[in-house]
Coordinates of C-alpha atoms and ligand atoms in Angstrom, one line a residue:
M7 CA 18.8 51.3 3.0
S8 CA 22.4 49.9 2.8
L9 CA 23.0 51.3 6.3
A10 CA 19.7 49.6 7.5
Y11 CA 20.9 46.3 6.1
S12 CA 24.3 46.7 7.8
L13 CA 22.7 47.6 11.1
S14 CA 20.3 44.7 10.9
T15 CA 23.3 42.3 11.2
S16 CA 23.9 43.8 14.8
D17 CA 21.5 43.8 17.6
S18 CA 21.0 47.5 17.6
S19 CA 17.5 49.0 17.1
F20 CA 16.9 51.7 14.5
L21 CA 14.1 53.7 12.9
I22 CA 14.2 54.9 9.3
I23 CA 12.4 58.2 8.8
H24 CA 11.7 58.7 5.2
S25 CA 9.6 61.1 3.1
P26 CA 8.0 59.7 0.0
N27 CA 7.4 63.3 -1.0
K28 CA 11.0 64.3 -1.1
P29 CA 12.6 63.3 -4.4
S30 CA 15.2 60.6 -4.2
A31 CA 18.2 60.1 -6.6
S32 CA 18.1 56.4 -5.9
S33 CA 14.6 55.9 -7.2
I34 CA 15.5 57.0 -10.7
A35 CA 19.3 56.1 -11.0
S36 CA 20.3 53.8 -13.8
G37 CA 22.8 51.9 -11.7
L38 CA 25.9 51.7 -13.9
I39 CA 29.0 50.6 -12.1
N40 CA 31.9 51.5 -14.4
P41 CA 35.6 50.9 -13.6
I42 CA 36.8 53.4 -16.3
A43 CA 34.8 56.6 -16.1
G44 CA 34.9 60.1 -17.5
K45 CA 36.6 61.7 -20.5
R46 CA 40.0 61.1 -19.1
L47 CA 39.4 57.4 -19.0
E48 CA 40.8 57.1 -15.5
T49 CA 40.4 53.8 -13.6
V50 CA 38.1 54.6 -10.6
A51 CA 40.0 54.8 -7.3
D52 CA 39.8 51.6 -5.2
F53 CA 37.4 50.1 -7.8
D54 CA 38.6 46.5 -7.2
E55 CA 38.0 46.6 -3.4
L56 CA 34.7 48.5 -3.7
Y57 CA 33.4 46.1 -6.4
K58 CA 34.2 43.1 -4.3
I59 CA 32.6 44.6 -1.2
S60 CA 29.5 45.8 -3.0
S61 CA 28.9 42.7 -5.1
A62 CA 29.1 40.5 -2.0
F63 CA 26.9 42.8 0.0
Y64 CA 24.1 42.9 -2.6
S65 CA 24.4 39.2 -3.3
Q66 CA 23.9 38.4 0.4
I67 CA 20.7 40.6 0.4
A68 CA 19.4 39.0 -2.7
Q69 CA 19.9 35.6 -1.1
L70 CA 18.2 36.7 2.1
H71 CA 15.1 37.7 0.1
R72 CA 15.5 34.7 -2.3
K73 CA 15.5 37.1 -5.2
E74 CA 17.6 37.4 -8.3
N75 CA 20.8 39.3 -7.8
Y76 CA 20.5 43.1 -7.9
Y77 CA 23.8 43.1 -9.6
E78 CA 24.3 42.1 -13.3
C79 CA 27.8 41.9 -14.7
K80 CA 27.9 43.6 -18.1
E81 CA 30.7 44.6 -20.5
I82 CA 30.7 48.2 -21.8
L83 CA 31.2 49.1 -25.4
R84 CA 33.1 52.3 -24.7
I85 CA 32.9 54.5 -27.8
F86 CA 35.5 57.3 -28.3
R87 CA 33.9 60.7 -28.9
N88 CA 36.9 62.1 -30.8
E89 CA 40.5 61.5 -31.8
K90 CA 41.8 63.0 -28.5
E91 CA 39.9 60.4 -26.5
K92 CA 41.2 57.6 -28.7
E93 CA 44.8 59.0 -28.2
T94 CA 44.3 59.2 -24.4
F95 CA 43.2 55.6 -24.4
H96 CA 46.1 54.3 -26.4
K97 CA 48.6 56.3 -24.3
K98 CA 47.1 55.1 -21.1
Y99 CA 46.3 51.5 -21.8
Q100 CA 48.4 50.3 -24.7
Q101 CA 51.4 49.7 -22.5
D102 CA 49.3 48.7 -19.5
H103 CA 48.2 45.2 -20.6
S104 CA 47.7 44.3 -17.0
S105 CA 44.4 46.3 -16.6
I106 CA 41.7 43.8 -15.8
Y107 CA 39.2 46.4 -17.0
V108 CA 40.4 46.9 -20.5
G109 CA 39.4 44.4 -23.2
P110 CA 40.1 44.6 -26.9
S111 CA 39.9 47.9 -28.8
F112 CA 38.0 48.2 -32.1
E113 CA 37.6 50.5 -35.1
Q114 CA 34.0 49.6 -36.0
A115 CA 31.3 48.0 -33.8
D116 CA 30.3 45.7 -36.7
S117 CA 33.7 44.1 -36.3
L118 CA 32.2 42.8 -33.0
D119 CA 29.0 41.9 -34.7
I120 CA 27.1 44.7 -33.1
N121 CA 24.7 46.7 -35.3
G122 CA 23.0 50.0 -34.8
V123 CA 25.9 51.7 -32.9
K124 CA 27.9 54.6 -34.4
T125 CA 31.7 54.3 -33.8
P126 CA 33.3 57.1 -35.9
F127 CA 36.5 57.0 -33.8
G128 CA 36.3 53.3 -32.6
G129 CA 36.3 52.3 -29.0
F130 CA 37.2 49.5 -26.6
I131 CA 35.5 47.0 -24.4
T132 CA 35.4 47.8 -20.6
K133 CA 35.4 44.5 -18.7
N134 CA 34.2 43.8 -15.1
A135 CA 31.5 46.5 -15.2
A136 CA 28.0 45.9 -13.8
V137 CA 24.5 47.3 -13.6
F138 CA 22.8 47.6 -10.2
S139 CA 19.0 47.6 -10.0
Y140 CA 18.4 50.4 -7.6
Q141 CA 14.6 50.2 -8.0
K142 CA 14.4 46.4 -7.2
F143 CA 16.8 46.8 -4.3
L144 CA 14.8 49.7 -2.9
Q145 CA 11.5 47.9 -3.3
D146 CA 12.7 44.9 -1.4
A147 CA 14.4 47.0 1.2
H148 CA 11.1 48.9 1.8
D149 CA 9.2 45.7 2.2
N150 CA 11.9 44.2 4.5
F151 CA 12.1 47.3 6.8
K152 CA 8.4 48.1 6.9
A153 CA 8.4 47.7 10.7
N154 CA 11.4 50.0 11.1
M155 CA 10.0 52.8 8.9
V156 CA 8.0 56.0 9.5
E157 CA 6.9 58.1 6.6
A158 CA 7.3 61.7 7.5
L159 CA 9.1 64.8 6.4
V160 CA 11.7 65.9 9.0
D161 CA 11.8 69.6 9.6
Y162 CA 15.5 70.2 10.3
S163 CA 14.7 73.2 12.5
T164 CA 12.8 71.0 15.0
I165 CA 15.8 68.7 15.8
Q166 CA 17.1 69.1 19.3
H167 CA 20.2 67.4 20.7
N168 CA 22.5 67.2 23.7
P169 CA 25.4 64.8 24.3
E170 CA 23.1 62.1 25.7
S171 CA 20.3 62.1 23.1
C172 CA 18.6 63.6 20.0
T173 CA 14.9 64.3 19.5
I174 CA 12.9 64.9 16.4
H175 CA 9.3 66.1 16.3
I176 CA 7.1 64.4 13.8
H177 CA 3.4 65.2 13.7
E178 CA 2.3 65.1 17.3
Y179 CA 5.1 62.6 18.2
T180 CA 8.5 63.1 19.7
I181 CA 11.1 60.6 18.8
S182 CA 14.2 60.3 21.0
C183 CA 17.3 58.4 20.0
K184 CA 20.9 57.9 21.0
H185 CA 22.2 58.7 17.5
L186 CA 20.9 60.5 14.5
V187 CA 22.3 59.7 11.0
F188 CA 21.4 61.9 8.1
C189 CA 21.2 59.8 4.9
D190 CA 19.1 62.4 3.1
G191 CA 21.1 62.8 -0.1
W192 CA 21.5 66.3 -1.5
H193 CA 18.8 67.6 1.0
S194 CA 21.6 67.7 3.6
S195 CA 22.7 70.9 1.9
Y196 CA 19.7 72.6 3.6
N197 CA 20.6 71.3 7.0
S198 CA 22.2 74.0 9.1
L199 CA 24.2 71.4 11.1
F200 CA 26.2 70.8 7.9
S201 CA 26.5 74.3 6.7
N202 CA 30.4 74.0 6.6
I203 CA 30.2 71.4 3.9
A204 CA 30.5 72.4 0.3
F205 CA 27.7 70.5 -1.4
E206 CA 27.5 70.8 -5.2
P207 CA 24.3 68.9 -6.1
A208 CA 24.1 67.9 -9.7
K209 CA 20.8 67.5 -11.4
G210 CA 20.6 64.6 -13.9
E211 CA 17.9 63.8 -16.5
I212 CA 17.5 60.3 -17.7
C213 CA 15.1 58.5 -20.2
L214 CA 13.8 55.1 -21.1
I215 CA 13.8 54.2 -24.8
K216 CA 12.6 51.3 -26.9
A217 CA 15.1 50.2 -29.6
P218 CA 13.8 46.9 -31.1
D219 CA 16.9 46.4 -33.3
L220 CA 19.6 47.0 -30.7
Q221 CA 21.2 44.1 -28.9
Q222 CA 21.0 43.8 -25.1
D223 CA 24.5 42.3 -24.7
Y224 CA 26.5 45.5 -23.9
V225 CA 26.1 48.8 -22.2
I226 CA 26.9 51.4 -24.9
S227 CA 28.7 54.4 -23.6
N228 CA 30.7 57.5 -24.6
S229 CA 30.5 58.7 -21.0
F230 CA 26.7 59.0 -21.7
A231 CA 25.4 55.5 -21.3
I232 CA 22.7 53.3 -22.9
I233 CA 21.9 50.5 -20.5
P234 CA 20.0 47.4 -21.5
K235 CA 16.9 46.8 -19.4
G236 CA 15.3 43.8 -21.2
N237 CA 12.3 43.7 -23.5
Q238 CA 14.0 46.0 -26.1
L239 CA 14.1 48.7 -23.4
F240 CA 17.2 50.8 -22.6
S241 CA 17.9 53.4 -19.8
C242 CA 19.8 56.4 -21.2
S243 CA 21.8 58.2 -18.6
A244 CA 22.4 61.0 -17.9
T245 CA 22.7 64.8 -18.3
F246 CA 24.4 67.1 -15.7
A247 CA 23.2 70.6 -14.6
W248 CA 24.4 72.5 -11.6
N249 CA 22.0 75.3 -10.8
D250 CA 18.6 73.7 -11.1
Y251 CA 17.4 72.0 -7.9
S252 CA 14.0 70.9 -9.1
D253 CA 13.4 67.3 -9.9
S254 CA 11.2 68.0 -12.9
P255 CA 12.4 66.9 -16.3
T256 CA 13.0 69.8 -18.7
E257 CA 12.8 70.5 -22.5
I258 CA 16.5 71.4 -22.5
G259 CA 17.3 68.1 -20.8
K260 CA 15.2 66.2 -23.3
T261 CA 16.9 67.9 -26.2
E262 CA 20.3 67.0 -24.8
L263 CA 19.2 63.4 -24.2
I264 CA 18.0 63.0 -27.8
S265 CA 21.2 64.5 -29.1
R266 CA 23.4 62.2 -26.9
I267 CA 21.4 59.1 -28.0
D268 CA 21.6 60.1 -31.7
E269 CA 25.3 60.5 -31.3
L270 CA 25.6 56.8 -30.3
L271 CA 22.8 55.0 -32.2
S272 CA 22.1 54.6 -35.9
C273 CA 19.1 52.3 -35.3
N274 CA 15.5 53.3 -34.7
W275 CA 14.5 54.2 -31.2
H276 CA 11.7 56.1 -29.4
M277 CA 11.5 57.7 -26.0
I278 CA 9.0 56.1 -23.5
D279 CA 9.7 57.9 -20.3
H280 CA 11.8 60.9 -19.1
K281 CA 12.8 61.7 -15.4
A282 CA 15.1 63.8 -13.4
G283 CA 16.8 63.7 -10.0
I284 CA 19.5 65.4 -8.0
R285 CA 22.8 63.7 -7.3
P286 CA 24.3 64.3 -3.8
T287 CA 27.6 65.5 -5.2
M288 CA 30.2 67.3 -3.2
F289 CA 32.6 70.0 -4.3
D290 CA 35.5 67.6 -4.0
R291 CA 33.5 64.7 -5.5
K292 CA 34.1 62.5 -2.3
A293 CA 31.6 60.9 0.0
I294 CA 30.9 62.3 3.5
I295 CA 30.6 60.0 6.5
G296 CA 31.2 60.2 10.2
F297 CA 30.1 62.0 13.3
H298 CA 29.6 65.7 13.3
P299 CA 32.9 67.2 14.6
E300 CA 31.1 69.2 17.3
F301 CA 28.2 66.8 18.2
N302 CA 29.3 63.2 18.8
N303 CA 25.8 61.7 18.3
I304 CA 24.9 63.2 15.0
A305 CA 26.3 61.6 11.9
V306 CA 26.0 61.9 8.1
F307 CA 26.2 59.2 5.4
G308 CA 26.1 61.0 2.1
G309 CA 28.0 62.6 -0.8
L310 CA 27.5 59.4 -2.8
G311 CA 27.6 61.5 -6.0
T312 CA 27.6 59.5 -9.3
K313 CA 28.7 56.3 -7.6
G314 CA 26.1 55.4 -5.0
A315 CA 25.8 51.8 -6.0
L316 CA 29.5 51.2 -5.7
W317 CA 30.2 53.2 -2.6
A318 CA 27.2 52.6 -0.4
P319 CA 28.0 49.1 1.0
K320 CA 31.5 50.0 2.2
L321 CA 30.4 53.3 3.7
A322 CA 27.3 51.7 5.3
D323 CA 29.6 49.2 7.0
L324 CA 32.0 51.9 8.3
T325 CA 29.0 53.9 9.5
K326 CA 27.6 50.9 11.3
S327 CA 30.9 50.4 13.1
L328 CA 31.0 54.0 14.1
L329 CA 27.5 53.8 15.6
L330 CA 28.5 50.6 17.5
G331 CA 31.5 52.5 19.0
E332 CA 34.0 50.3 17.2
K333 CA 36.1 53.4 16.2
P334 CA 36.8 52.3 12.6
Y335 CA 39.5 54.1 10.6
I336 CA 37.7 56.6 8.4
P337 CA 40.1 58.0 5.6
H338 CA 40.4 61.7 5.8
D339 CA 39.2 62.3 2.3
I340 CA 35.7 60.8 3.0
S341 CA 35.4 62.0 6.6
V342 CA 32.9 64.7 7.3
S343 CA 35.5 66.4 9.6
R344 CA 37.6 67.5 6.6
W345 CA 35.1 70.4 6.2
W346 CA 35.8 71.7 9.8
L347 CA 39.6 71.8 9.5
N348 CA 39.9 75.6 9.1
T349 CA 37.2 76.6 11.6
Ligands
LIG13 C1 19.9 60.8 -13.3 C2 20.8 60.1 -12.3 C3 21.5 59.0 -12.7 C4 22.3 58.3 -11.8 N1 23.0 57.2 -12.3 C5 23.8 56.5 -11.4 C6 24.4 55.3 -11.9 O1 24.3 54.9 -13.0 N2 25.2 54.6 -10.9 C7 25.3 55.0 -9.7 O2 25.9 54.3 -8.9 N3 24.7 56.1 -9.2 C8 23.9 56.9 -10.1 N4 23.3 58.0 -9.6 C9 23.6 58.5 -8.3 C10 22.8 57.8 -7.2 O3 21.5 58.0 -7.5 C11 23.2 58.4 -5.9 O4 24.6 58.3 -5.6 C12 22.5 57.7 -4.7 O5 21.2 57.2 -5.1 C13 22.4 58.6 -3.5 O6 21.6 57.9 -2.5 P1 21.2 58.7 -1.2 O7 20.5 57.7 -0.4 O8 22.4 59.4 -0.6 O9 20.3 59.9 -1.7 P2 18.8 59.8 -2.2 O10 18.6 58.6 -3.1 O11 18.4 61.1 -2.9 O12 17.9 59.6 -0.9 C14 17.7 60.6 0.0 C15 16.5 60.2 0.8 O13 16.3 61.1 1.9 C16 14.9 61.4 2.0 N5 14.8 62.7 2.6 C17 15.4 63.9 2.2 N6 15.1 64.9 3.0 C18 14.2 64.4 3.9 C19 13.5 65.0 5.0 N7 13.6 66.3 5.4 N8 12.7 64.2 5.7 C20 12.6 62.8 5.4 N9 13.2 62.2 4.4 C21 14.0 63.0 3.7 C22 14.4 61.4 0.6 O14 13.0 61.1 0.5 C23 15.2 60.2 0.0 O15 14.5 59.0 0.2 C24 22.5 58.7 -10.5 C25 21.7 59.8 -10.1 C26 20.9 60.5 -11.0 C27 20.1 61.7 -10.5

């Protein structure tokens, strides 16, 4: 949908083929945009640039639809899970007072006037984070691009292509186009055109809880995040599993979610909903964009992994430029061609 919005600023015509029966990561993602992620508390590469691009991109779309922004700035109450994490933080950031993402550290959450949160090792405030509303964005995008959209399941084996055009067979129709771009998330891993690529899809389970006594001011995270959604509701995100490619929530996932929430919260809460999806993660944790190295009219826009909300706008813009023949510079580490180097 980000690519559709980018393309709509040019005069090119496009068709989105989308299957509502294929599970989508975006339809369940919690949308946290976090500058300091993971156990090692590293600042996300190029965060500053990506944040500026994505916040401007989503704001423009919200203005276009006269809707509230899809992007809400939030601070994160980052809780240390153990002494080691606390040490890592102090080593990394004590001297580096220049980080615009690191706010004050604390020993107890009640020193910040926050109740219902367990902080046995203390934590710190992450600044300049945000929560992106995937679901509102998708809903508005679907409404906006209704005329450009066909609902159908693409059978990859029916795709034909030559240097001049590509064709896809859907029901009794044949669709011909100049370029074909696969934006099909982790499903690209079943596409024989991309069999060189090392996909490593990661299943994630997520739940919605009600916690009447918990404040909505902060995201609470110890790499597992509790994200305020209004009306005493919180999205709790997420588990990771690597060998299960079904989008059904599991009992094991539910048990893990409960344990991760209990690790963070001392207040009362109960689960309202539980869902699962598959992240389009790559072996090297980088995105994949660009034309297929052997077929110059077939492209891919994927590998968004755990950071779809942050990465999609910049990558959409680069992909648009590629399609328009503008030859943009695509860094090697996100170019699809990196997977063809040794062939
Ligand atoms: C539990 C969980 C939590 C997450 N939390 C966050 C988060 O906090 N922040 C963040 O930024 N990201 C998060 N993500 C990651 C985020 O969801 C992804 O990076 C992003 O949504 C990927 O978007 P995509 O369009 O590439 O793939 P998808 O959203 O999976 O979309 C792929 C689309 O392709 C369609 N499709 C596939 N195959 C076919 C076919 N053969 N024919 C027709 N259509 C097809 C599908 O129907 C779907 O619409 C999370 C993901 C999960 C699973």
